[in-house]
PDB file of C-alpha atoms and ligand atoms in Angstrom:
ATOM      1  CA  MET S 418      36.196  16.102  49.703  1.00 85.00           C
ATOM      2  CA  SER S 419      35.291  19.167  47.625  1.00 94.00           C
ATOM      3  CA  ILE S 420      31.660  19.821  48.328  1.00 96.00           C
ATOM      4  CA  ILE S 421      29.710  18.375  51.436  1.00 97.00           C
ATOM      5  CA  ALA S 422      26.188  19.364  51.892  1.00 97.00           C
ATOM      6  CA  LYS S 423      24.723  18.121  54.958  1.00 97.00           C
ATOM      7  CA  ASP S 424      20.921  18.643  55.628  1.00 97.00           C
ATOM      8  CA  VAL S 425      20.568  21.995  53.778  1.00 98.00           C
ATOM      9  CA  VAL S 426      17.396  23.725  54.063  1.00 98.00           C
ATOM     10  CA  LYS S 427      16.228  26.879  52.465  1.00 98.00           C
ATOM     11  CA  LYS S 428      12.851  27.944  53.347  1.00 97.00           C
ATOM     12  CA  TYR S 429      11.120  30.991  51.376  1.00 96.00           C
ATOM     13  CA  LYS S 430       7.974  32.065  53.690  1.00 93.00           C
ATOM     14  CA  ASN S 431       6.206  29.007  54.054  1.00 90.00           C
ATOM     15  CA  GLN S 432       7.613  27.399  50.782  1.00 95.00           C
ATOM     16  CA  TYR S 433      10.848  24.951  51.210  1.00 97.00           C
ATOM     17  CA  ALA S 434      13.322  25.389  47.695  1.00 97.00           C
ATOM     18  CA  VAL S 435      15.568  23.063  49.356  1.00 97.00           C
ATOM     19  CA  ASN S 436      14.476  20.624  52.072  1.00 97.00           C
ATOM     20  CA  GLY S 437      16.946  18.808  53.562  1.00 96.00           C
ATOM     21  CA  VAL S 438      19.466  17.878  50.667  1.00 97.00           C
ATOM     22  CA  SER S 439      22.544  16.205  51.898  1.00 96.00           C
ATOM     23  CA  PHE S 440      25.452  14.881  49.311  1.00 95.00           C
ATOM     24  CA  GLU S 441      29.188  14.874  48.996  1.00 95.00           C
ATOM     25  CA  ILE S 442      31.171  15.486  45.892  1.00 95.00           C
ATOM     26  CA  ASN S 443      34.947  13.905  45.719  1.00 93.00           C
ATOM     27  CA  GLN S 444      37.453  15.915  43.946  1.00 93.00           C
ATOM     28  CA  GLY S 445      37.729  15.521  40.296  1.00 91.00           C
ATOM     29  CA  GLU S 446      33.862  14.129  39.854  1.00 93.00           C
ATOM     30  CA  ILE S 447      31.884  15.579  37.151  1.00 94.00           C
ATOM     31  CA  VAL S 448      28.200  15.491  38.931  1.00 94.00           C
ATOM     32  CA  GLY S 449      24.826  16.258  36.837  1.00 93.00           C
ATOM     33  CA  PHE S 450      22.508  18.064  38.874  1.00 93.00           C
ATOM     34  CA  ILE S 451      19.308  16.799  37.759  1.00 90.00           C
ATOM     35  CA  GLY S 452      15.201  17.747  38.258  1.00 89.00           C
ATOM     36  CA  PRO S 453      12.254  19.525  36.738  1.00 86.00           C
ATOM     37  CA  ASN S 454      11.865  23.315  36.845  1.00 88.00           C
ATOM     38  CA  GLY S 455      11.576  24.666  40.262  1.00 92.00           C
ATOM     39  CA  ALA S 456      13.156  21.367  42.002  1.00 94.00           C
ATOM     40  CA  GLY S 457      15.558  23.795  43.941  1.00 96.00           C
ATOM     41  CA  LYS S 458      18.857  23.252  41.768  1.00 96.00           C
ATOM     42  CA  SER S 459      19.612  26.804  41.305  1.00 97.00           C
ATOM     43  CA  THR S 460      18.850  27.518  44.912  1.00 98.00           C
ATOM     44  CA  MET S 461      20.897  24.774  46.213  1.00 98.00           C
ATOM     45  CA  MET S 462      23.966  25.974  43.666  1.00 98.00           C
ATOM     46  CA  LYS S 463      23.489  29.401  45.214  1.00 97.00           C
ATOM     47  CA  ILE S 464      23.989  28.301  48.621  1.00 98.00           C
ATOM     48  CA  ILE S 465      27.157  26.279  47.603  1.00 98.00           C
ATOM     49  CA  CYS S 466      28.538  29.549  46.107  1.00 96.00           C
ATOM     50  CA  ALA S 467      27.937  31.578  49.127  1.00 96.00           C
ATOM     51  CA  TYR S 468      25.139  33.582  47.065  1.00 94.00           C
ATOM     52  CA  ILE S 469      22.488  33.287  49.545  1.00 96.00           C
ATOM     53  CA  SER S 470      22.583  31.388  52.953  1.00 96.00           C
ATOM     54  CA  ALA S 471      20.584  28.400  53.870  1.00 97.00           C
ATOM     55  CA  THR S 472      18.007  28.419  56.300  1.00 97.00           C
ATOM     56  CA  SER S 473      19.758  25.584  58.136  1.00 97.00           C
ATOM     57  CA  GLY S 474      22.167  22.870  57.312  1.00 98.00           C
ATOM     58  CA  ILE S 475      25.980  23.034  56.807  1.00 97.00           C
ATOM     59  CA  VAL S 476      28.151  23.369  53.550  1.00 98.00           C
ATOM     60  CA  LEU S 477      31.504  22.998  53.027  1.00 97.00           C
ATOM     61  CA  VAL S 478      33.724  24.004  49.930  1.00 97.00           C
ATOM     62  CA  ASN S 479      37.422  22.482  50.140  1.00 95.00           C
ATOM     63  CA  GLY S 480      36.881  22.453  53.801  1.00 95.00           C
ATOM     64  CA  TYR S 481      35.349  26.435  53.848  1.00 97.00           C
ATOM     65  CA  ASP S 482      32.243  26.945  55.560  1.00 97.00           C
ATOM     66  CA  VAL S 483      30.007  28.820  53.454  1.00 97.00           C
ATOM     67  CA  LYS S 484      28.550  30.732  56.478  1.00 96.00           C
ATOM     68  CA  THR S 485      31.685  31.852  57.819  1.00 96.00           C
ATOM     69  CA  GLN S 486      34.177  31.796  55.194  1.00 96.00           C
ATOM     70  CA  SER S 487      32.357  33.063  52.351  1.00 95.00           C
ATOM     71  CA  ILE S 488      35.277  34.778  50.699  1.00 94.00           C
ATOM     72  CA  GLN S 489      37.287  31.632  50.760  1.00 94.00           C
ATOM     73  CA  VAL S 490      34.299  29.795  49.343  1.00 96.00           C
ATOM     74  CA  ARG S 491      34.170  32.318  46.219  1.00 93.00           C
ATOM     75  CA  ARG S 492      37.894  32.001  45.727  1.00 92.00           C
ATOM     76  CA  SER S 493      37.771  28.343  45.509  1.00 94.00           C
ATOM     77  CA  ILE S 494      34.792  28.305  42.964  1.00 96.00           C
ATOM     78  CA  GLY S 495      33.873  29.539  39.613  1.00 95.00           C
ATOM     79  CA  TYR S 496      30.272  30.029  39.308  1.00 95.00           C
ATOM     80  CA  LEU S 497      28.203  30.310  35.820  1.00 95.00           C
ATOM     81  CA  PRO S 498      24.974  31.336  36.915  1.00 95.00           C
ATOM     82  CA  GLU S 499      21.731  30.424  35.645  1.00 93.00           C
ATOM     83  CA  ASN S 500      20.981  32.669  32.560  1.00 85.00           C
ATOM     84  CA  ASN S 501      24.570  33.886  32.377  1.00 86.00           C
ATOM     85  CA  PRO S 502      24.096  37.425  33.151  1.00 83.00           C
ATOM     86  CA  LEU S 503      26.566  39.498  31.474  1.00 89.00           C
ATOM     87  CA  TYR S 504      27.692  42.825  30.747  1.00 92.00           C
ATOM     88  CA  LEU S 505      26.533  43.055  27.275  1.00 93.00           C
ATOM     89  CA  ASP S 506      28.073  46.555  26.477  1.00 95.00           C
ATOM     90  CA  MET S 507      31.459  45.456  27.602  1.00 96.00           C
ATOM     91  CA  TYR S 508      34.173  43.494  24.998  1.00 96.00           C
ATOM     92  CA  VAL S 509      34.650  40.135  25.824  1.00 96.00           C
ATOM     93  CA  LYS S 510      38.371  40.548  26.688  1.00 96.00           C
ATOM     94  CA  GLU S 511      37.668  43.888  28.709  1.00 96.00           C
ATOM     95  CA  TYR S 512      35.035  42.231  30.735  1.00 96.00           C
ATOM     96  CA  LEU S 513      37.615  39.090  31.417  1.00 96.00           C
ATOM     97  CA  ALA S 514      40.281  41.671  32.379  1.00 95.00           C
ATOM     98  CA  PHE S 515      37.719  43.303  34.688  1.00 95.00           C
ATOM     99  CA  VAL S 516      36.397  39.920  36.305  1.00 94.00           C
ATOM    100  CA  SER S 517      40.275  39.110  36.826  1.00 94.00           C
ATOM    101  CA  GLY S 518      40.311  42.448  38.708  1.00 92.00           C
ATOM    102  CA  ILE S 519      37.502  41.424  40.806  1.00 90.00           C
ATOM    103  CA  TYR S 520      39.297  38.107  41.915  1.00 89.00           C
ATOM    104  CA  GLY S 521      42.713  40.277  42.444  1.00 89.00           C
ATOM    105  CA  LEU S 522      44.716  38.481  40.079  1.00 88.00           C
ATOM    106  CA  GLY S 523      47.240  41.407  39.566  1.00 88.00           C
ATOM    107  CA  LYS S 524      50.256  40.912  37.570  1.00 88.00           C
ATOM    108  CA  THR S 525      49.297  37.652  35.875  1.00 89.00           C
ATOM    109  CA  SER S 526      46.009  38.821  34.996  1.00 91.00           C
ATOM    110  CA  SER S 527      46.683  39.296  31.047  1.00 92.00           C
ATOM    111  CA  LYS S 528      48.427  36.090  31.111  1.00 94.00           C
ATOM    112  CA  ARG S 529      45.237  34.278  32.562  1.00 93.00           C
ATOM    113  CA  VAL S 530      43.105  36.441  30.152  1.00 96.00           C
ATOM    114  CA  ASN S 531      44.798  34.972  27.314  1.00 95.00           C
ATOM    115  CA  GLU S 532      44.500  31.464  28.529  1.00 93.00           C
ATOM    116  CA  MET S 533      40.971  31.612  29.196  1.00 92.00           C
ATOM    117  CA  ILE S 534      40.536  33.189  25.925  1.00 94.00           C
ATOM    118  CA  ASP S 535      42.114  30.068  24.175  1.00 90.00           C
ATOM    119  CA  ALA S 536      40.606  27.371  26.464  1.00 89.00           C
ATOM    120  CA  THR S 537      37.168  28.555  25.556  1.00 91.00           C
ATOM    121  CA  GLY S 538      37.744  28.997  21.886  1.00 91.00           C
ATOM    122  CA  LEU S 539      37.444  33.023  22.025  1.00 93.00           C
ATOM    123  CA  GLY S 540      39.992  34.174  19.866  1.00 94.00           C
ATOM    124  CA  ASN S 541      38.308  35.396  17.374  1.00 95.00           C
ATOM    125  CA  GLU S 542      35.652  37.212  19.356  1.00 95.00           C
ATOM    126  CA  GLN S 543      37.785  38.741  21.926  1.00 95.00           C
ATOM    127  CA  HIS S 544      37.574  42.199  20.457  1.00 96.00           C
ATOM    128  CA  LYS S 545      33.764  42.052  19.983  1.00 97.00           C
ATOM    129  CA  LYS S 546      31.144  43.688  22.470  1.00 96.00           C
ATOM    130  CA  ILE S 547      29.661  40.472  24.388  1.00 96.00           C
ATOM    131  CA  GLY S 548      25.839  41.669  23.128  1.00 95.00           C
ATOM    132  CA  SER S 549      26.887  41.330  19.457  1.00 96.00           C
ATOM    133  CA  LEU S 550      27.658  37.171  20.434  1.00 95.00           C
ATOM    134  CA  SER S 551      25.548  34.280  19.716  1.00 92.00           C
ATOM    135  CA  LYS S 552      24.121  33.034  22.883  1.00 90.00           C
ATOM    136  CA  GLY S 553      26.859  29.812  22.445  1.00 91.00           C
ATOM    137  CA  TYR S 554      29.799  32.183  22.367  1.00 93.00           C
ATOM    138  CA  ARG S 555      27.879  34.166  25.212  1.00 94.00           C
ATOM    139  CA  GLN S 556      28.298  30.740  27.087  1.00 92.00           C
ATOM    140  CA  ARG S 557      32.003  30.538  26.312  1.00 93.00           C
ATOM    141  CA  VAL S 558      32.272  33.842  27.758  1.00 95.00           C
ATOM    142  CA  GLY S 559      30.350  32.706  31.188  1.00 95.00           C
ATOM    143  CA  LEU S 560      32.991  29.870  31.326  1.00 93.00           C
ATOM    144  CA  ALA S 561      35.847  31.959  30.992  1.00 94.00           C
ATOM    145  CA  GLN S 562      34.755  34.185  33.573  1.00 95.00           C
ATOM    146  CA  ALA S 563      33.974  31.232  35.851  1.00 95.00           C
ATOM    147  CA  LEU S 564      37.555  29.877  35.200  1.00 93.00           C
ATOM    148  CA  ILE S 565      39.642  32.960  35.250  1.00 94.00           C
ATOM    149  CA  HIS S 566      40.903  32.671  38.938  1.00 94.00           C
ATOM    150  CA  ASP S 567      41.640  28.913  38.191  1.00 92.00           C
ATOM    151  CA  PRO S 568      38.978  27.632  41.084  1.00 95.00           C
ATOM    152  CA  LYS S 569      39.036  23.836  42.090  1.00 95.00           C
ATOM    153  CA  VAL S 570      35.120  23.652  41.932  1.00 96.00           C
ATOM    154  CA  LEU S 571      32.699  24.601  39.027  1.00 96.00           C
ATOM    155  CA  ILE S 572      29.107  25.325  39.531  1.00 97.00           C
ATOM    156  CA  LEU S 573      27.351  25.747  36.438  1.00 96.00           C
ATOM    157  CA  ASP S 574      23.700  26.276  36.127  1.00 96.00           C
ATOM    158  CA  GLU S 575      22.133  24.784  33.088  1.00 93.00           C
ATOM    159  CA  PRO S 576      25.065  25.755  30.893  1.00 91.00           C
ATOM    160  CA  THR S 577      23.275  24.252  27.922  1.00 90.00           C
ATOM    161  CA  THR S 578      19.999  25.752  28.343  1.00 86.00           C
ATOM    162  CA  GLY S 579      19.216  27.946  25.324  1.00 83.00           C
ATOM    163  CA  LEU S 580      21.606  26.807  23.025  1.00 86.00           C
ATOM    164  CA  ASP S 581      21.195  25.238  19.523  1.00 85.00           C
ATOM    165  CA  PRO S 582      22.227  21.344  19.334  1.00 86.00           C
ATOM    166  CA  ASN S 583      25.770  22.690  17.763  1.00 86.00           C
ATOM    167  CA  GLN S 584      26.414  24.615  20.572  1.00 86.00           C
ATOM    168  CA  ILE S 585      25.145  22.263  22.987  1.00 87.00           C
ATOM    169  CA  ILE S 586      27.535  19.780  21.840  1.00 88.00           C
ATOM    170  CA  GLU S 587      30.677  22.567  22.104  1.00 87.00           C
ATOM    171  CA  ILE S 588      29.892  23.488  25.401  1.00 88.00           C
ATOM    172  CA  ARG S 589      29.440  19.926  26.774  1.00 90.00           C
ATOM    173  CA  ASN S 590      32.890  19.289  24.960  1.00 90.00           C
ATOM    174  CA  LEU S 591      34.232  22.062  27.053  1.00 88.00           C
ATOM    175  CA  ILE S 592      32.993  21.074  30.226  1.00 91.00           C
ATOM    176  CA  SER S 593      34.551  17.588  29.600  1.00 91.00           C
ATOM    177  CA  GLU S 594      37.370  19.042  28.884  1.00 89.00           C
ATOM    178  CA  VAL S 595      37.656  21.534  31.942  1.00 87.00           C
ATOM    179  CA  GLY S 596      36.288  18.770  34.056  1.00 88.00           C
ATOM    180  CA  LYS S 597      39.781  16.700  33.918  1.00 89.00           C
ATOM    181  CA  SER S 598      41.005  19.004  36.201  1.00 89.00           C
ATOM    182  CA  LYS S 599      38.318  20.311  38.510  1.00 94.00           C
ATOM    183  CA  THR S 600      35.488  19.218  40.584  1.00 95.00           C
ATOM    184  CA  VAL S 601      32.282  19.981  38.463  1.00 96.00           C
ATOM    185  CA  LEU S 602      28.859  20.389  39.631  1.00 96.00           C
ATOM    186  CA  PHE S 603      26.279  21.212  36.604  1.00 95.00           C
ATOM    187  CA  SER S 604      22.493  21.485  36.470  1.00 94.00           C
ATOM    188  CA  THR S 605      20.456  20.336  33.733  1.00 89.00           C
ATOM    189  CA  HIS S 606      16.849  19.274  32.940  1.00 80.00           C
ATOM    190  CA  ILE S 607      18.048  16.995  29.834  1.00 79.00           C
ATOM    191  CA  MET S 608      19.016  13.517  30.785  1.00 75.00           C
ATOM    192  CA  GLN S 609      21.194  12.559  27.953  1.00 75.00           C
ATOM    193  CA  GLU S 610      23.263  15.363  28.959  1.00 81.00           C
ATOM    194  CA  ALA S 611      24.116  13.891  32.295  1.00 81.00           C
ATOM    195  CA  GLU S 612      24.625  10.496  30.523  1.00 77.00           C
ATOM    196  CA  ALA S 613      26.921  12.247  28.068  1.00 80.00           C
ATOM    197  CA  ILE S 614      29.401  14.003  30.440  1.00 87.00           C
ATOM    198  CA  CYS S 615      29.269  13.003  33.903  1.00 87.00           C
ATOM    199  CA  ASN S 616      30.208   9.962  36.161  1.00 83.00           C
ATOM    200  CA  ARG S 617      27.539  10.509  38.689  1.00 87.00           C
ATOM    201  CA  THR S 618      23.698  12.231  38.714  1.00 88.00           C
ATOM    202  CA  MET S 619      21.843  13.708  41.782  1.00 92.00           C
ATOM    203  CA  ILE S 620      18.194  13.773  40.934  1.00 89.00           C
ATOM    204  CA  ILE S 621      16.434  16.368  42.600  1.00 92.00           C
ATOM    205  CA  ASN S 622      12.504  17.140  42.969  1.00 91.00           C
ATOM    206  CA  LYS S 623      10.686  19.487  45.153  1.00 93.00           C
ATOM    207  CA  GLY S 624      13.795  20.174  47.170  1.00 95.00           C
ATOM    208  CA  LYS S 625      14.976  16.409  48.188  1.00 94.00           C
ATOM    209  CA  ILE S 626      17.400  14.335  46.523  1.00 93.00           C
ATOM    210  CA  ILE S 627      15.656  11.240  45.340  1.00 86.00           C
ATOM    211  CA  ALA S 628      18.317   9.709  43.796  1.00 80.00           C
ATOM    212  CA  ASN S 629      22.290   9.840  43.966  1.00 82.00           C
ATOM    213  CA  THR S 630      24.374   7.284  41.719  1.00 73.00           C
ATOM    214  CA  GLY S 631      26.711   6.570  39.102  1.00 64.00           C
ATOM    215  CA  VAL S 632      25.136   6.785  35.910  1.00 59.00           C
ATOM    216  CA  ASP S 633      25.719   3.408  35.342  1.00 59.00           C
ATOM    217  CA  ASP S 634      24.496   2.134  38.353  1.00 60.00           C
ATOM    218  CA  ILE S 635      21.375   4.090  38.321  1.00 56.00           C
ATOM    219  CA  GLN S 636      20.643   2.131  34.959  1.00 55.00           C
ATOM    220  CA  HIS S 637      21.780  -1.086  36.356  1.00 54.00           C
ATOM    221  CA  GLN S 638      19.515  -0.771  39.212  1.00 61.00           C
ATOM    222  CA  GLU S 639      16.619  -2.399  37.284  1.00 70.00           C
ATOM    223  CA  GLN S 640      16.458  -4.022  34.005  1.00 81.00           C
ATOM    224  CA  THR S 641      13.794  -5.611  32.147  1.00 87.00           C
ATOM    225  CA  ILE S 642      14.360  -8.828  30.069  1.00 91.00           C
ATOM    226  CA  THR S 643      11.897 -10.619  28.069  1.00 93.00           C
ATOM    227  CA  VAL S 644      12.991 -14.359  27.465  1.00 95.00           C
ATOM    228  CA  GLU S 645      11.549 -16.884  25.455  1.00 96.00           C
ATOM    229  CA  PHE S 646      11.777 -20.675  26.071  1.00 96.00           C
ATOM    230  CA  ASN S 647      10.875 -23.743  24.103  1.00 96.00           C
ATOM    231  CA  ALA S 648       8.556 -25.034  26.680  1.00 96.00           C
ATOM    232  CA  PRO S 649       6.540 -23.773  29.693  1.00 96.00           C
ATOM    233  CA  ILE S 650       8.628 -22.867  32.701  1.00 95.00           C
ATOM    234  CA  GLU S 651       7.088 -22.434  36.095  1.00 94.00           C
ATOM    235  CA  GLU S 652       6.764 -18.946  37.716  1.00 95.00           C
ATOM    236  CA  ALA S 653       8.346 -20.122  41.002  1.00 94.00           C
ATOM    237  CA  VAL S 654      11.628 -21.351  39.224  1.00 95.00           C
ATOM    238  CA  LEU S 655      11.991 -17.568  37.460  1.00 95.00           C
ATOM    239  CA  LEU S 656      11.302 -16.289  41.137  1.00 94.00           C
ATOM    240  CA  SER S 657      14.117 -18.285  42.754  1.00 94.00           C
ATOM    241  CA  ILE S 658      16.749 -16.796  40.638  1.00 93.00           C
ATOM    242  CA  PRO S 659      18.688 -14.332  42.699  1.00 91.00           C
ATOM    243  CA  ASP S 660      18.041 -10.471  41.773  1.00 89.00           C
ATOM    244  CA  VAL S 661      14.708 -11.110  40.210  1.00 92.00           C
ATOM    245  CA  ILE S 662      12.338  -8.653  41.506  1.00 88.00           C
ATOM    246  CA  GLN S 663       8.844  -9.571  39.540  1.00 89.00           C
ATOM    247  CA  VAL S 664       8.122 -11.681  36.383  1.00 93.00           C
ATOM    248  CA  LYS S 665       5.173 -11.510  34.139  1.00 92.00           C
ATOM    249  CA  ALA S 666       4.065 -14.207  31.883  1.00 93.00           C
ATOM    250  CA  ILE S 667       2.955 -13.418  28.349  1.00 93.00           C
ATOM    251  CA  ASN S 668       2.403 -17.065  28.053  1.00 94.00           C
ATOM    252  CA  HIS S 669       3.695 -20.088  29.888  1.00 93.00           C
ATOM    253  CA  SER S 670       6.971 -19.893  28.146  1.00 95.00           C
ATOM    254  CA  LYS S 671       7.740 -16.450  27.173  1.00 96.00           C
ATOM    255  CA  TRP S 672       8.148 -14.041  29.978  1.00 95.00           C
ATOM    256  CA  ILE S 673       9.073 -10.742  31.230  1.00 93.00           C
ATOM    257  CA  ILE S 674      11.429 -10.441  33.926  1.00 93.00           C
ATOM    258  CA  TYR S 675      12.568  -7.325  36.309  1.00 88.00           C
ATOM    259  CA  SER S 676      15.626  -7.848  37.929  1.00 88.00           C
ATOM    260  CA  HIS S 677      18.299  -5.718  39.765  1.00 83.00           C
ATOM    261  CA  ASN S 678      21.219  -6.789  37.937  1.00 82.00           C
ATOM    262  CA  ASP S 679      21.886  -8.426  34.436  1.00 85.00           C
ATOM    263  CA  ILE S 680      20.637 -12.098  35.058  1.00 90.00           C
ATOM    264  CA  ARG S 681      21.058 -13.357  31.290  1.00 92.00           C
ATOM    265  CA  GLU S 682      23.676 -15.810  32.364  1.00 93.00           C
ATOM    266  CA  THR S 683      21.737 -16.992  35.175  1.00 93.00           C
ATOM    267  CA  LEU S 684      18.790 -17.529  32.967  1.00 94.00           C
ATOM    268  CA  PHE S 685      20.687 -19.747  30.518  1.00 94.00           C
ATOM    269  CA  ARG S 686      21.978 -22.020  33.392  1.00 94.00           C
ATOM    270  CA  VAL S 687      18.378 -22.287  34.707  1.00 94.00           C
ATOM    271  CA  ALA S 688      17.123 -23.315  31.269  1.00 95.00           C
ATOM    272  CA  VAL S 689      19.623 -25.831  31.014  1.00 94.00           C
ATOM    273  CA  GLU S 690      19.325 -27.157  34.436  1.00 95.00           C
ATOM    274  CA  HIS S 691      15.595 -27.623  33.704  1.00 94.00           C
ATOM    275  CA  GLY S 692      16.006 -29.231  30.097  1.00 95.00           C
ATOM    276  CA  LEU S 693      14.898 -26.479  28.345  1.00 96.00           C
ATOM    277  CA  ALA S 694      16.466 -24.109  25.442  1.00 95.00           C
ATOM    278  CA  VAL S 695      16.371 -20.426  25.496  1.00 96.00           C
ATOM    279  CA  LEU S 696      15.016 -19.291  22.070  1.00 96.00           C
ATOM    280  CA  GLY S 697      15.357 -15.679  22.437  1.00 94.00           C
ATOM    281  CA  MET S 698      16.336 -12.895  24.897  1.00 94.00           C
ATOM    282  CA  GLN S 699      15.885  -9.297  25.118  1.00 91.00           C
ATOM    283  CA  GLN S 700      17.344  -7.109  27.441  1.00 84.00           C
ATOM    284  CA  HIS S 701      16.103  -3.351  28.179  1.00 80.00           C
ATOM    285  CA  THR S 702      18.040  -1.268  30.586  1.00 69.00           C
ATOM    286  CA  LYS S 703      15.956   1.770  31.304  1.00 68.00           C
ATOM    287  CA  THR S 704      17.344   5.107  30.025  1.00 66.00           C
ATOM    288  CA  LEU S 705      17.834   7.708  32.721  1.00 65.00           C
ATOM    289  CA  GLU S 706      15.155   9.778  31.105  1.00 69.00           C
ATOM    290  CA  GLU S 707      12.519   6.767  31.982  1.00 73.00           C
ATOM    291  CA  ILE S 708      14.124   6.544  35.320  1.00 72.00           C
ATOM    292  CA  PHE S 709      13.934  10.322  35.994  1.00 73.00           C
ATOM    293  CA  HIS S 710      10.073  10.367  34.614  1.00 76.00           C
ATOM    294  CA  GLU S 711       9.340   7.631  37.020  1.00 74.00           C
ATOM    295  CA  LEU S 712      11.149   9.256  39.834  1.00 74.00           C
ATOM    296  CA  THR S 713       9.527  12.764  39.344  1.00 74.00           C
ATOM    297  CA  GLN S 714       6.089  11.936  38.743  1.00 73.00           C
ATOM    298  CA  SER S 715       4.894  12.082  42.317  1.00 59.00           C
TER     299      SER S 715
HETATM  300  P1  ADP B1013      15.314  25.420  39.856  1.00 89.83           P
HETATM  301  O1  ADP B1013      16.566  25.730  39.695  1.00 89.83           O
HETATM  302  O2  ADP B1013      15.493  23.610  40.229  1.00 89.83           O
HETATM  303  O3  ADP B1013      14.349  25.228  38.555  1.00 89.83           O
HETATM  304  P2  ADP B1013      15.109  26.998  41.931  1.00 89.83           P
HETATM  305  O4  ADP B1013      15.844  26.389  43.137  1.00 89.83           O
HETATM  306  O5  ADP B1013      15.297  28.084  41.151  1.00 89.83           O
HETATM  307  O6  ADP B1013      14.604  25.700  40.967  1.00 89.83           O
HETATM  308  O7  ADP B1013      13.477  27.043  42.834  1.00 89.83           O
HETATM  309  C1  ADP B1013      13.077  26.070  43.850  1.00 89.83           C
HETATM  310  C2  ADP B1013      11.766  26.785  44.249  1.00 89.83           C
HETATM  311  O8  ADP B1013      12.120  27.799  45.161  1.00 89.83           O
HETATM  312  C3  ADP B1013      10.750  27.180  43.349  1.00 89.83           C
HETATM  313  O9  ADP B1013       9.455  26.776  43.653  1.00 89.83           O
HETATM  314  C4  ADP B1013      11.006  28.828  43.182  1.00 89.83           C
HETATM  315  O10 ADP B1013       9.579  29.200  43.025  1.00 89.83           O
HETATM  316  C5  ADP B1013      11.222  29.028  44.786  1.00 89.83           C
HETATM  317  N1  ADP B1013      12.234  30.101  45.105  1.00 89.83           N
HETATM  318  C6  ADP B1013      13.454  30.248  44.501  1.00 89.83           C
HETATM  319  N2  ADP B1013      13.927  31.617  44.677  1.00 89.83           N
HETATM  320  C7  ADP B1013      13.022  32.239  45.318  1.00 89.83           C
HETATM  321  C8  ADP B1013      12.886  33.564  46.122  1.00 89.83           C
HETATM  322  N3  ADP B1013      13.666  34.296  45.647  1.00 89.83           N
HETATM  323  N4  ADP B1013      11.631  33.576  46.778  1.00 89.83           N
HETATM  324  C9  ADP B1013      10.500  32.931  46.763  1.00 89.83           C
HETATM  325  N5  ADP B1013      10.852  31.583  46.322  1.00 89.83           N
HETATM  326  C10 ADP B1013      11.674  31.356  45.396  1.00 89.83           C
HETATM  327 MG1   MG B1014      17.222  26.822  37.976  1.00 89.83          MG
END
């Protein structure tokens, strides 16, 4: 297990920024941490990175306790903080060498710096001042510094916020590429982003995890089908189909059916059993955007 969080609470005066968060992230997973502003994403990430301490609860990163083994935790984590604070007066290569010095990379430092410049596509920018780079390239520098000590775990706090659409795609591709060999937890408030790059999403709202499932699972949790038969069908028949949650009649032969799973095949069989024909069927899987909206509306 790469990251284990158990009952994590962070309280500021009388406000809970994180309020009883538990989850586990396996090695190699790319997990999207999704929630509206103020949900507690950054706070939780800072706790995982041993930047701030939790009020209570346990966090283990690669088996190291963030409270008692913070140095080991920081060594095994690459962290891209929100708003990516960088030294704008430093040159790209100089900055990466500086960061590698902090991690004590010693002799391997210059090789590692060059590798990271290649990996993040900073070849043409390496001799420029960070302050002169576009936001997209600054994010690359942020990713390069997070990766320099070859950490097993990457924590990326809103890595694409503030980028233009092309830059967003570039950074997402970079995260997907890097994620092949690392455990990645990245936060975002953009649903499509999670759909695009992660295996799993955790939705956080008001300091609590309110959903934690695979991207496919979360979408398959609830489906809506509009079905039209050639003749009326009893409501009770539809309700007796396994996985059906609720049905609504548009008229007696046309229905909207809410179900847990894809029940289209079953619907065909039920129609045949009752001597009916299916004239049309339309399935609507909720987008993560819709699910997120519903879950965080309260
Ligand atoms: P997110 O990253 O999801 O937008 P944050 O973790 O930054 O959310 O913040 C969660 C909540 O905790 C917010 O209500 C925020 O105002 C509060 N908060 C965060 N940091 C502090 C702090 N240092 N002092 C007081 N309140 C804080
Ligand atoms: Mg934040």
